[in-house]
mmCIF file of C-alpha atoms in Angstrom:
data_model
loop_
_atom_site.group_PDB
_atom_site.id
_atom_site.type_symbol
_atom_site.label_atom_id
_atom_site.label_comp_id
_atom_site.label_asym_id
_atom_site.label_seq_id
_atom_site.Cartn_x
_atom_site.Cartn_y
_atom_site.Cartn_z
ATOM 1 C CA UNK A 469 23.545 23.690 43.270
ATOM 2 C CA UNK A 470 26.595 23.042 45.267
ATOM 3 C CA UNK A 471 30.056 23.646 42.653
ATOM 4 C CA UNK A 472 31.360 20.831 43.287
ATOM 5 C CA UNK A 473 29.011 19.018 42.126
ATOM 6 C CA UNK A 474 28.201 20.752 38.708
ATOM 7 C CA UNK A 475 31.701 20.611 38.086
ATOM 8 C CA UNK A 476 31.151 16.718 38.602
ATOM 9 C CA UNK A 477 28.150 16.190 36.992
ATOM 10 C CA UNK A 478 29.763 18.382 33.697
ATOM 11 C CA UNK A 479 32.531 15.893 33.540
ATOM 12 C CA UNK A 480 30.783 13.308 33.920
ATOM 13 C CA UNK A 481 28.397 14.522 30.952
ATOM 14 C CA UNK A 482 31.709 15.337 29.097
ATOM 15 C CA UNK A 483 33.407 11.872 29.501
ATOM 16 C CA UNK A 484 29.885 10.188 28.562
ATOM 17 C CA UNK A 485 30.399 12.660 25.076
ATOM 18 C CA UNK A 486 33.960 11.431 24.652
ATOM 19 C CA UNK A 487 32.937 8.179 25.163
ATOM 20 C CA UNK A 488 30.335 7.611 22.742
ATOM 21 C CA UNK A 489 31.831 10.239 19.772
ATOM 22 C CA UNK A 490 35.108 7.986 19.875
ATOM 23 C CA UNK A 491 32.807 4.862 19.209
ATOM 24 C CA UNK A 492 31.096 6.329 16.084
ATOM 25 C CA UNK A 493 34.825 7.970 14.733
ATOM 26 C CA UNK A 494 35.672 4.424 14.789
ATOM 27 C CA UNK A 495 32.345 2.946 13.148
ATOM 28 C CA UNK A 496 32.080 5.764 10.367
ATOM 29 C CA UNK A 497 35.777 5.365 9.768
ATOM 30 C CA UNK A 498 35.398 2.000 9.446
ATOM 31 C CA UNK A 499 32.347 1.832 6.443
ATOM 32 C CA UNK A 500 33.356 5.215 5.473
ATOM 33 C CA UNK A 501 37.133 3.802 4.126
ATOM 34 C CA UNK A 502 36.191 0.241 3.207
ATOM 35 C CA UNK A 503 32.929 1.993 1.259
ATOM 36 C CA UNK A 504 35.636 4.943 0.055
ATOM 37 C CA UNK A 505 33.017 7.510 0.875
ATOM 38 C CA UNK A 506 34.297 10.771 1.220
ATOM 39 C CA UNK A 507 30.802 12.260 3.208
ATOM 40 C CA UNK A 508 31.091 9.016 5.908
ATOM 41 C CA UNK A 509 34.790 9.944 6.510
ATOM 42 C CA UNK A 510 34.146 13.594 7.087
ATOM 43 C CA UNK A 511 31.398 12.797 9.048
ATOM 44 C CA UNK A 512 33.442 10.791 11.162
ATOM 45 C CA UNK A 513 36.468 13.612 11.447
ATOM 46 C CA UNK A 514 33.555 16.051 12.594
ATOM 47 C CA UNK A 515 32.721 13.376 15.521
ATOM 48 C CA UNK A 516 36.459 13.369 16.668
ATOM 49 C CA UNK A 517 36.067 17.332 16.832
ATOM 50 C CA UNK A 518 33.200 16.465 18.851
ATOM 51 C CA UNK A 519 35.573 14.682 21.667
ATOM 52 C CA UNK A 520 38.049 16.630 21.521
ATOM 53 C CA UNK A 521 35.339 19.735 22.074
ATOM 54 C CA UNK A 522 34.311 17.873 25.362
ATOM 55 C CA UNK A 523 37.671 16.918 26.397
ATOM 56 C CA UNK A 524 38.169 21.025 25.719
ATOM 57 C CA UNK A 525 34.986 21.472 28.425
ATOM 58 C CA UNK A 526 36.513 19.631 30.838
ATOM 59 C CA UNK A 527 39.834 21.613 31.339
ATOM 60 C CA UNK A 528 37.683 24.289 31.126
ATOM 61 C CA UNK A 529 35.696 23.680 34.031
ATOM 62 C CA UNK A 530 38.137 22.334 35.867
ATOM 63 C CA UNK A 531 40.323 25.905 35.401
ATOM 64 C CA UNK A 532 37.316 28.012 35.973
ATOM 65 C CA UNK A 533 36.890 26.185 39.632
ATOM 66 C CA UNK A 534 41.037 27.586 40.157
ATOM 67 C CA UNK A 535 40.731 29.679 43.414
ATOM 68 C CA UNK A 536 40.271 33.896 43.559
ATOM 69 C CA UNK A 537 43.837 35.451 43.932
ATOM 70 C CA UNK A 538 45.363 38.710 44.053
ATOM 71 C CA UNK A 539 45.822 39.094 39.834
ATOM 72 C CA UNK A 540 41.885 37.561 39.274
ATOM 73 C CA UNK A 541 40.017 38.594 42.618
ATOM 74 C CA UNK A 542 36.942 37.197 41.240
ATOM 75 C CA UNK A 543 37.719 34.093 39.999
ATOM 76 C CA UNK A 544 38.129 32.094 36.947
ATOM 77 C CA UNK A 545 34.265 31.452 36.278
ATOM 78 C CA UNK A 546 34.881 33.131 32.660
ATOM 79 C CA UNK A 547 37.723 30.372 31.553
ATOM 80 C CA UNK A 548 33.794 28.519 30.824
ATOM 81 C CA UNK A 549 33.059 31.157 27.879
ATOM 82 C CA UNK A 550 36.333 30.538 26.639
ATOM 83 C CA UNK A 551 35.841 27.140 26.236
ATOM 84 C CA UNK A 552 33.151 27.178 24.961
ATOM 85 C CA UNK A 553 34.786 29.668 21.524
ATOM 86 C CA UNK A 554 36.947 27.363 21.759
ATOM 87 C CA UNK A 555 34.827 24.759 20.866
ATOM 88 C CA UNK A 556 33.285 26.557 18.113
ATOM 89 C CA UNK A 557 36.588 27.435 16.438
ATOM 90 C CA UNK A 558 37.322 23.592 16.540
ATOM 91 C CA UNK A 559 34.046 23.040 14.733
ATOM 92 C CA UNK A 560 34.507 25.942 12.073
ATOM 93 C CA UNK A 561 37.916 24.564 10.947
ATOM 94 C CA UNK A 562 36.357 20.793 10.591
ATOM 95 C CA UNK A 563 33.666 22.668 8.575
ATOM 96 C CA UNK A 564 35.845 24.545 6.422
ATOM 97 C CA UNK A 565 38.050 21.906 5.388
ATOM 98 C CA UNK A 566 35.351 19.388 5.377
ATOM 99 C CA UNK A 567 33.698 22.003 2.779
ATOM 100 C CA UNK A 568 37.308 22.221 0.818
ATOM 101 C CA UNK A 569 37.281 18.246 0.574
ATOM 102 C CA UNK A 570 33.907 18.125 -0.438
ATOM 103 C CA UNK A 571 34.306 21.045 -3.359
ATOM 104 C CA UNK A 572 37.148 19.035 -4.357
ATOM 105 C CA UNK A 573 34.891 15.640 -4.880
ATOM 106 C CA UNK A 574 32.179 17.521 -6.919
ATOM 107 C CA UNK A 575 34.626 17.845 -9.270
ATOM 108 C CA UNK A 576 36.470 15.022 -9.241
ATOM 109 C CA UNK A 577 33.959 12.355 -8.573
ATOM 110 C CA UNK A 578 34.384 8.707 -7.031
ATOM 111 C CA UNK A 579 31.563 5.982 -6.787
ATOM 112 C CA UNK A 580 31.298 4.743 -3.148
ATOM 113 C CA UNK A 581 30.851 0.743 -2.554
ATOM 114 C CA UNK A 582 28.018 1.127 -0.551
ATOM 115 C CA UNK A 583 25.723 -2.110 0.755
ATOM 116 C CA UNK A 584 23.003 -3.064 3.725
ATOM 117 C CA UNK A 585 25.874 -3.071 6.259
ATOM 118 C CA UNK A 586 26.513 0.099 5.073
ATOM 119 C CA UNK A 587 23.272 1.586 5.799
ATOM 120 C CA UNK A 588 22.691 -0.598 8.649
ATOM 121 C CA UNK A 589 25.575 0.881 10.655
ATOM 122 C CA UNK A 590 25.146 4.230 9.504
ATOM 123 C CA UNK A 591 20.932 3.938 11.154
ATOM 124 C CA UNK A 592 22.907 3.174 14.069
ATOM 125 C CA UNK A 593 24.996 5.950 14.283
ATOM 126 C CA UNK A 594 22.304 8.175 14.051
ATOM 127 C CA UNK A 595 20.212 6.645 16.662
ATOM 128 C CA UNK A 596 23.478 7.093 19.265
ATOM 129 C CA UNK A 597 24.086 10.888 18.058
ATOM 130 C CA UNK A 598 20.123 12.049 18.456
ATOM 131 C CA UNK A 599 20.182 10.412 22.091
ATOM 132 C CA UNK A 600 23.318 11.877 23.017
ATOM 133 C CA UNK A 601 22.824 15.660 21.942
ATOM 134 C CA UNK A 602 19.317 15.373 23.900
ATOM 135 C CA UNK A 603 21.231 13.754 26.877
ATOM 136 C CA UNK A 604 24.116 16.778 26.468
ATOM 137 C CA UNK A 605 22.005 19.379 25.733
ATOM 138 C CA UNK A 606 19.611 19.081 28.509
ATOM 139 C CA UNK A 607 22.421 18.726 30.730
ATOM 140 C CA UNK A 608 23.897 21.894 29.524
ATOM 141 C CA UNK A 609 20.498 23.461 30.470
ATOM 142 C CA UNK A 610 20.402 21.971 33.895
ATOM 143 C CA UNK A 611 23.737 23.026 34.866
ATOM 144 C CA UNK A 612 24.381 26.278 33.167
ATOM 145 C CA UNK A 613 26.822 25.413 31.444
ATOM 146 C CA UNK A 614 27.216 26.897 28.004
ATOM 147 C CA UNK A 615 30.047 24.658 26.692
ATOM 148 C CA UNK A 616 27.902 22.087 27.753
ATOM 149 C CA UNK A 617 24.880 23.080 25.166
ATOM 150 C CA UNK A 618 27.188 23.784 22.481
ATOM 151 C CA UNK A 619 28.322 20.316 22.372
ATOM 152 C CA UNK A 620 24.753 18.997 22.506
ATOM 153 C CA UNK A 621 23.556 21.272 20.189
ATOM 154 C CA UNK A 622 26.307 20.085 17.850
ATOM 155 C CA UNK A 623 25.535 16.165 18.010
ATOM 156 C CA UNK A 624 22.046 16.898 17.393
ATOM 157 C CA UNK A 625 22.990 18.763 14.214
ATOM 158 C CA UNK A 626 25.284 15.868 13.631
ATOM 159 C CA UNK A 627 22.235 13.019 13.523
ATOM 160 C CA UNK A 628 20.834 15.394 11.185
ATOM 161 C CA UNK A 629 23.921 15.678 8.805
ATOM 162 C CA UNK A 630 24.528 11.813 9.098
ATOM 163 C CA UNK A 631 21.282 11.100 7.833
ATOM 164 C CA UNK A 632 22.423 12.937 4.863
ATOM 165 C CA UNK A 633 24.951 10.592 4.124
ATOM 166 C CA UNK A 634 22.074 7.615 4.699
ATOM 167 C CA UNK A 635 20.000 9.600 1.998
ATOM 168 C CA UNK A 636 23.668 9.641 -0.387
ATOM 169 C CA UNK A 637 24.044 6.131 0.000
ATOM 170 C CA UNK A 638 20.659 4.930 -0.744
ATOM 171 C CA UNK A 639 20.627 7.306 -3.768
ATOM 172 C CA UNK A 640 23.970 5.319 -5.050
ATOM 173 C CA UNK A 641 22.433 1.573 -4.013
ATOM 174 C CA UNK A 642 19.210 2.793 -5.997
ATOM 175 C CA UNK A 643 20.738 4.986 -8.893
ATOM 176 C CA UNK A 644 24.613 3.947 -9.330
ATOM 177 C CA UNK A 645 24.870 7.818 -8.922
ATOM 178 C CA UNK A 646 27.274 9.195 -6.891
ATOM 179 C CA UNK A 647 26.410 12.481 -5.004
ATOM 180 C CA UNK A 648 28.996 12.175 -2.325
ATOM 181 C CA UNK A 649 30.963 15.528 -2.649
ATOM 182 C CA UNK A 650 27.023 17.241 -2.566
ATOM 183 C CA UNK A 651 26.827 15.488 0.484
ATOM 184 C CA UNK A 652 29.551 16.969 2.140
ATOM 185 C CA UNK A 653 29.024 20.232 0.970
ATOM 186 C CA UNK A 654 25.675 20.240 2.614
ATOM 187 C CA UNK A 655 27.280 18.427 6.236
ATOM 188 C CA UNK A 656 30.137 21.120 5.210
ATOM 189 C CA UNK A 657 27.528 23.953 5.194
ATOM 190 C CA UNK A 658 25.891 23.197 8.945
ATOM 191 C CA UNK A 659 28.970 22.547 10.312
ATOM 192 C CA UNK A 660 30.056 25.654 9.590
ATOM 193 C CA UNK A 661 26.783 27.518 10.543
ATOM 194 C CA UNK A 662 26.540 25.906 13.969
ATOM 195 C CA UNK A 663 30.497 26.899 14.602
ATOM 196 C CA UNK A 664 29.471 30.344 13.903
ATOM 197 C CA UNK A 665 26.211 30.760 15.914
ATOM 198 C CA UNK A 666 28.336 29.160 18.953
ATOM 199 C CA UNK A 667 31.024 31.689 18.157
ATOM 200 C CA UNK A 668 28.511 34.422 18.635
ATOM 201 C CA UNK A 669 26.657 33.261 21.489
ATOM 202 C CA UNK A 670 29.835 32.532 23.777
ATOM 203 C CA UNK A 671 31.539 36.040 22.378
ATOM 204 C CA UNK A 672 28.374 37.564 23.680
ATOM 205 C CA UNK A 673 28.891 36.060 26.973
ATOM 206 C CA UNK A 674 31.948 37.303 27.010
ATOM 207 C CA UNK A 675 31.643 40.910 26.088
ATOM 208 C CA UNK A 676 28.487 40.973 28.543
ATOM 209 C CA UNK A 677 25.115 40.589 27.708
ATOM 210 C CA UNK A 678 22.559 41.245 29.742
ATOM 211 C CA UNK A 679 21.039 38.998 32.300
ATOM 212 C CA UNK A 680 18.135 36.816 31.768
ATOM 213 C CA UNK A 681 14.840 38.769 32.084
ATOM 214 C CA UNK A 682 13.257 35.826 33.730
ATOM 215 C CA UNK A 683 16.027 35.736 36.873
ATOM 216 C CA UNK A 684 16.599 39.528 37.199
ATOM 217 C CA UNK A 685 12.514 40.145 37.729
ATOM 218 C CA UNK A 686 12.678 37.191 40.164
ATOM 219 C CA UNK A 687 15.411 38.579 42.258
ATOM 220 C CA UNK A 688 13.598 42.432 42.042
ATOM 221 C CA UNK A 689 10.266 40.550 42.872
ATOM 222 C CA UNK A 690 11.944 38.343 46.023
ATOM 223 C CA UNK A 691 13.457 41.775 47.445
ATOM 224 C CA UNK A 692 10.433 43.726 46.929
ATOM 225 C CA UNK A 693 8.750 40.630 49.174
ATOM 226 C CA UNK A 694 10.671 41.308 51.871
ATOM 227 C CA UNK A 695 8.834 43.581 54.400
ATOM 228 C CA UNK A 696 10.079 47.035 54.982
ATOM 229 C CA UNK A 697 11.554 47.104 51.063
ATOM 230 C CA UNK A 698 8.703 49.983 49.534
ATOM 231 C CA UNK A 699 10.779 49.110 46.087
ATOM 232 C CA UNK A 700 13.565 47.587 44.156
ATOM 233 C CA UNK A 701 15.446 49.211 41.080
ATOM 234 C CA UNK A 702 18.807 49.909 39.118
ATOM 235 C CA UNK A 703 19.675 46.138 39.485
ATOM 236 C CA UNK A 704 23.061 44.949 38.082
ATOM 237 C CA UNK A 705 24.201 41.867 37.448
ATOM 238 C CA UNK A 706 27.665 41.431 37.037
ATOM 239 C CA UNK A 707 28.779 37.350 35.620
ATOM 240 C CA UNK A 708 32.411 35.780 36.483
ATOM 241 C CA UNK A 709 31.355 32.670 35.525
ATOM 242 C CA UNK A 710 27.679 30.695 34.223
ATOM 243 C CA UNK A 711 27.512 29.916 38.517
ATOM 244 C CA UNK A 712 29.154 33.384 39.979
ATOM 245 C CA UNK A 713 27.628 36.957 39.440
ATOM 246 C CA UNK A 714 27.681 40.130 41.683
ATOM 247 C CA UNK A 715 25.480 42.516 41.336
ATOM 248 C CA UNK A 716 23.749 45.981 42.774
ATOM 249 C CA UNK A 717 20.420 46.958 43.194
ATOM 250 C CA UNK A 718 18.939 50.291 45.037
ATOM 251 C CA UNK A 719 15.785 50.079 47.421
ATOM 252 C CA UNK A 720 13.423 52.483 48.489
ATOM 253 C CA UNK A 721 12.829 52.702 52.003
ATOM 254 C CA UNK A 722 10.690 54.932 54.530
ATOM 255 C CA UNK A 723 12.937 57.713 55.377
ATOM 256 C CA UNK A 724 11.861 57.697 59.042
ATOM 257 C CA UNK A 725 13.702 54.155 59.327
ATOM 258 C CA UNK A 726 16.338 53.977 61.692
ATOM 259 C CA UNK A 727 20.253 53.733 60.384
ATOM 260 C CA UNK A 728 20.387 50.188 62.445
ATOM 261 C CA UNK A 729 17.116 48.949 60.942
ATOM 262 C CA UNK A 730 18.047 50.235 57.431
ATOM 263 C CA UNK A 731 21.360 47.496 58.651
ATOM 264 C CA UNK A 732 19.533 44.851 59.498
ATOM 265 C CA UNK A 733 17.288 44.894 56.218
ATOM 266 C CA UNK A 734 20.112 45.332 53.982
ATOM 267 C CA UNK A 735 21.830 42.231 55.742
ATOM 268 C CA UNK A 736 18.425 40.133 55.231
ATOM 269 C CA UNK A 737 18.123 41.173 51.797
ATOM 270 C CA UNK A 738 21.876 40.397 51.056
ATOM 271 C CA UNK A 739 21.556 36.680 52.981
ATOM 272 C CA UNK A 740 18.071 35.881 51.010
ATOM 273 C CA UNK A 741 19.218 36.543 47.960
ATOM 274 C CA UNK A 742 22.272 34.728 47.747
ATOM 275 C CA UNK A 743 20.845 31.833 49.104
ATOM 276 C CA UNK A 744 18.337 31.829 46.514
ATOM 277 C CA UNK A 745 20.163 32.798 43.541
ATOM 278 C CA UNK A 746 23.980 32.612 44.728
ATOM 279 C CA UNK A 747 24.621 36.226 43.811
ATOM 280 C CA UNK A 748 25.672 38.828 46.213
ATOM 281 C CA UNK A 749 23.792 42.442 46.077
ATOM 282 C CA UNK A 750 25.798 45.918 47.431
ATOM 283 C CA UNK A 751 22.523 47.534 48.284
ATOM 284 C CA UNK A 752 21.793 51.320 47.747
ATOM 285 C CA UNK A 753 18.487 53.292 49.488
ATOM 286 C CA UNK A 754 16.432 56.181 48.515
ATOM 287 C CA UNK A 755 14.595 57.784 51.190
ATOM 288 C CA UNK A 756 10.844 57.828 50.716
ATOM 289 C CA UNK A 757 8.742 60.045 52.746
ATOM 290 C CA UNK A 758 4.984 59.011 52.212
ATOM 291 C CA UNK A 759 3.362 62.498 52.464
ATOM 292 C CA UNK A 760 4.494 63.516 49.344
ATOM 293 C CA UNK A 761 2.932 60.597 47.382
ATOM 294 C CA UNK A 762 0.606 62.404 45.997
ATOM 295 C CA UNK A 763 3.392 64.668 44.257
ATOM 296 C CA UNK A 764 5.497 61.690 43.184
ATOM 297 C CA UNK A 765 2.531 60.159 41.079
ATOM 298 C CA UNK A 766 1.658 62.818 39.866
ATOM 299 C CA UNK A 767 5.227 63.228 38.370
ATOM 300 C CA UNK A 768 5.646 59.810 37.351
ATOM 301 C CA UNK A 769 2.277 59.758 35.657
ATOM 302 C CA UNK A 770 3.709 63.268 33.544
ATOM 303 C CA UNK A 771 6.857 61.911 32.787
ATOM 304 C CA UNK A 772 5.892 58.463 31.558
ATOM 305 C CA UNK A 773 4.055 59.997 28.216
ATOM 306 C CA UNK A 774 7.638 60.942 26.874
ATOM 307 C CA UNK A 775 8.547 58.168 24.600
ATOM 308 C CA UNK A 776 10.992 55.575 25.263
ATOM 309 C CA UNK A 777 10.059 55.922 28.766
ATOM 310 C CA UNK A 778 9.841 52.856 31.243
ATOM 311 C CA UNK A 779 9.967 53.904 34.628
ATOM 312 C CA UNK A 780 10.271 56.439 37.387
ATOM 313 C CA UNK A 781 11.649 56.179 40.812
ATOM 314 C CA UNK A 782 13.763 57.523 43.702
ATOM 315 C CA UNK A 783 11.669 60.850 43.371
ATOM 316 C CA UNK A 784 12.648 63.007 46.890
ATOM 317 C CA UNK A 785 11.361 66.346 47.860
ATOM 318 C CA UNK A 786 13.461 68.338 49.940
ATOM 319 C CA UNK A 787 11.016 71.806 50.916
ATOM 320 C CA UNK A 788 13.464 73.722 52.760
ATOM 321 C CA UNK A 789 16.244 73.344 49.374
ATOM 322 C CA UNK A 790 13.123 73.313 46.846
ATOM 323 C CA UNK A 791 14.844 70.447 45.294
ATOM 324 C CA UNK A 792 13.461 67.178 43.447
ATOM 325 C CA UNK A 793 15.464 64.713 42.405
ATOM 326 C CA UNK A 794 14.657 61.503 40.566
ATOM 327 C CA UNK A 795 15.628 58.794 38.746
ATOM 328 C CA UNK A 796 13.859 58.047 35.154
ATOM 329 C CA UNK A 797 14.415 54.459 33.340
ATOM 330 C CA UNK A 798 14.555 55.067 29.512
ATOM 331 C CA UNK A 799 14.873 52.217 26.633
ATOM 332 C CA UNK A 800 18.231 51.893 24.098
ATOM 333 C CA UNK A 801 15.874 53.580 21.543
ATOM 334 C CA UNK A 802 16.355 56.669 23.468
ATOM 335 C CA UNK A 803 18.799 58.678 21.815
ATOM 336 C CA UNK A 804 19.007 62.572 22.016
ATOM 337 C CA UNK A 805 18.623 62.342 25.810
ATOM 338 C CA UNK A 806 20.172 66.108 26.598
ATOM 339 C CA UNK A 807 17.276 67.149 25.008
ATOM 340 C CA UNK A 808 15.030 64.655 26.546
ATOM 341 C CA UNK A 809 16.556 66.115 29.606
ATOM 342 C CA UNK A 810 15.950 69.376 29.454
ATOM 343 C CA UNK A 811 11.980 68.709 28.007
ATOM 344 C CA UNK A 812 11.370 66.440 31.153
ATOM 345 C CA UNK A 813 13.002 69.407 33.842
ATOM 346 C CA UNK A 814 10.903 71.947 32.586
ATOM 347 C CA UNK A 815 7.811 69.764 32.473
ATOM 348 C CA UNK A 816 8.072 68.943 35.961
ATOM 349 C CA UNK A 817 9.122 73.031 37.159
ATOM 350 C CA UNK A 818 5.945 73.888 35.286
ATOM 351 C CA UNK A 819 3.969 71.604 38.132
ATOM 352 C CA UNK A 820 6.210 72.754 41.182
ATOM 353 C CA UNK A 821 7.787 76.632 40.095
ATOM 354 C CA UNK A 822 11.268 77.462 42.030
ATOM 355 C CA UNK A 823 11.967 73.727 42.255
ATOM 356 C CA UNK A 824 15.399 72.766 41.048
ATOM 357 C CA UNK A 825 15.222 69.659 39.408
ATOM 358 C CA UNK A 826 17.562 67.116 39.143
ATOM 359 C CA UNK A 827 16.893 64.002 36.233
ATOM 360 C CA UNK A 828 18.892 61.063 36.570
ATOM 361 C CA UNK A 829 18.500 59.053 33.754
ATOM 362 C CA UNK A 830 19.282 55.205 34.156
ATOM 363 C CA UNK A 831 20.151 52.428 32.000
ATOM 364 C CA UNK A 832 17.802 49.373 31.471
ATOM 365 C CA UNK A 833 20.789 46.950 32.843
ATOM 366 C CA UNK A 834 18.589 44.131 33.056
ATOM 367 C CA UNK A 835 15.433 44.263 31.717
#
C-alpha cells in the first residue's frame, strides 16, 4: 500500500473517531447531568479520552511520515508505537479516576432521575459505539496500524461498559435502587484493564518482538521460489515503523555459481521481495557443494535428536582443511548451550575422525 495513502486513510479513520466520540460526550453529558448519574457522566469523560486518543493518532502518523535525516537515518516509523502508549496512558488515568469517583459513590450514594428518554438515548449510544469500534478496528487491521486497533478495541469495550449503565438504570426505573457507584466501578475496572493490555502490547512493539510467523515464512518461502536459491535461513526482521522493516536473511547456493550470477540473484531476490513485502533484505550465501549431500543429511539427521533442536543448515566440507562447519537453529528453551556445544562436536567427529568442527548456533529470530 502506497504511504501516502495509509497515512490518509488513518486520518481519515481518526477524524471519523473524533467525530462520532464528540457526539456521544455531548449526548451522555447531556442525560448523564440532567439524570445526575455519576456512571453516564464517566462514561461520557471516557468517550472524550476516546477523541482525544485519535486526535493523539493523528500527530502520530503524521510525525512518523517526517523524512530520514542524519540524527534518525531510518525514519520516524516508531513515533506510531508511541502513540499508541500514549493512548493507553490516556485511558488508564480516565480509568483510575473514573474508579476513585465511583468508590466514592458506593459510599456516599445518590438516586439518579432516570426515565424512557433516558434509556432511549443511552440504546443509541451503544448502537453508534459497537459500529464504530468494528469500523476502527478493522481499519486498524487493514492498515497496520496499531494505534489504530487500540482505539477500536477501546469503543468496542465502551458499547459493552455503556450497556452497563442501561442495565443501572433499568434496575433504578424497576427497583428505586440505586447501584450507580457499582456501575462505575465495573466501567472503572475495564477501562483500566484495556489501558493496560494496550500498554503492553505497544511496549512490546517497542522493545522488539518478533515478527509475525505468518509473514516471515512467506518471505523465506517466496525466496526459496526463486530459482537458483537451494535455501533460505537466519532471517531478520528489523521494524522502524508498522510499514518500514529491514531485515537479513542468508541463502544457500551451489558453490560452483559464478561471483556475477551469485550478483544478479541477490539483486532479484532483493527487488522481489521488497516489492512484495516492502522490506529490504542484505543477503548472505553459504556455499553448497552437492557431492557431499549424503554427509550433510546424515549430520542433520544426528544432530536433530538433541532436544530443543529445530534446524540445521550451512553445513560445508572443506577435505583439504578437514573442516565442517555448520549452523544449528535451537529454541529459547535451550539453555546450557556450551555444553550442548561440546555434546553436538563430538557427536559429529565420532562420524568423520580428524574433522575440526565448527557449531554455530543461531537464534530463532523469527519463527
Amino acid at each position: 500500500m502506497d504511504l501516502l495513502s495509509r497515512e490518509k486513510q488513518i486520518t481519515q479513520t481518526s477524524i471519523i473517531g473524533i467525530m462520532a466520540n464528540l457526539i456521544l460526550v455531548a449526548l451522555k453529558s447531556f442525560i448523564g447531568i440532567l439524570s445526575g448519574s455519576i456512571s453516564i457522566v464517566l462514561d461520557a469523560i471516557n468517550n472524550l479520552t476516546d477523541a482525544l486518543s485519535s486526535i493523539i493518532t493523528i500527530i502520530g502518523i503524521k510525525l512518523a511520515k517526517k523524512e530520514p535525516d542524519s540524527k534518525h537515518p531510518y525514519g520516524y516509523g516508531r513515533i506510531e508505537y508511541f502513540s499508541a502508549i500514549i493512548i493507553a496512558g490516556i485511558v488508564l488515568s480516565a480509568g483510575v479516576s473514573s474508579l476513585i469517583e465511583s468508590i466514592k459513590n458506593i459510599f456516599h450514594p445518590e438516586m439518579p432521575d432516570y426515565n424512557f428518554v433516558t434509556v432511549l438515548v443511552i440504546l443509541i449510544t451503544i448502537g453508534i459505539k459497537i459500529v464504530l469500534g468494528k469500523y476502527v478496528t478493522n481499519q486498524g487491521k487493514k492498515l497496520n496500524s496499531d494505534a489504530l486497533v487500540a482505539s477500536g478495541n477501546d469503543a468496542s469495550f465502551d458499547a459493552i461498559l455503556t450497556g452497563s449503565t442501561l442495565i443501572g438504570a433499568c434496575i433504578t426505573m424497576v427497583f428505586h435502587f440505586s447501584i450507580d457507584g457499582f456501575i462505575g466501578t465495573f466501567i472503572s475496572a475495564f477501562i483500566i484493564k484495556a489501558g493496560l493490555e494496550m500498554l503492553m502490547e505497544s511496549l512490546s512493539d517497542v522493545i522488539g518482538s518478533r515478527p509475525d510467523s505468518a509473514i516471515t515464512k512467506d518471505i523465506k518461502q517466496s525466496i526459496r521460489e526463486i530459482p537458483g536459491v537451494m535455501g533460505a535461513y537466519d532471517l531478520v526482521l528489523h521494524n522502524y515503523g508498522p510499514d518500514q522493516a529491514i531485515g537479513s536473511v542468508h541463502i544457500e547456493l551451489d558453490a560452483k555459481m559464478s561471483a556475477v550470477d551469485i550478483h544478479k540473484l541477490i539483486k532479484k531476490i532483493q527487488l522481489t521481495i521488497l516489492e512484495e513485502y516492502n522490506v529490504f533484505l542484505t543477503i548472505g550465501i553459504y556455499a553448497i557443494d552437492e557431492e557431499h549431500n549424503p554427509q550433510r543429511e546424515n549430520i542433520r539427521n544426528q544432530l536433530m535428536k538433541y532436544d530443543g533442536t529445530l534446524g540445521v543448515h550451512a553445513i560445508f566440507f572443506d577435505e583439504d582443511q578437514k573442516y565442517i562447519s555448520m549452523d544449528v537453529l535451537l529454541d529459547f528453551s535451550v539453555k546450557n548451550k556450551e555444553e550442548l556445544n561440546q555434546n553436538m562436536v563430538k557427536q559429529v567427529q565420532s562420524i568423520y575422525p580428524g574433522f575440526r568442527i565448527d557449531i554455530n548456533f543461531d537464534t530463532n529470530y523469527s519463527g
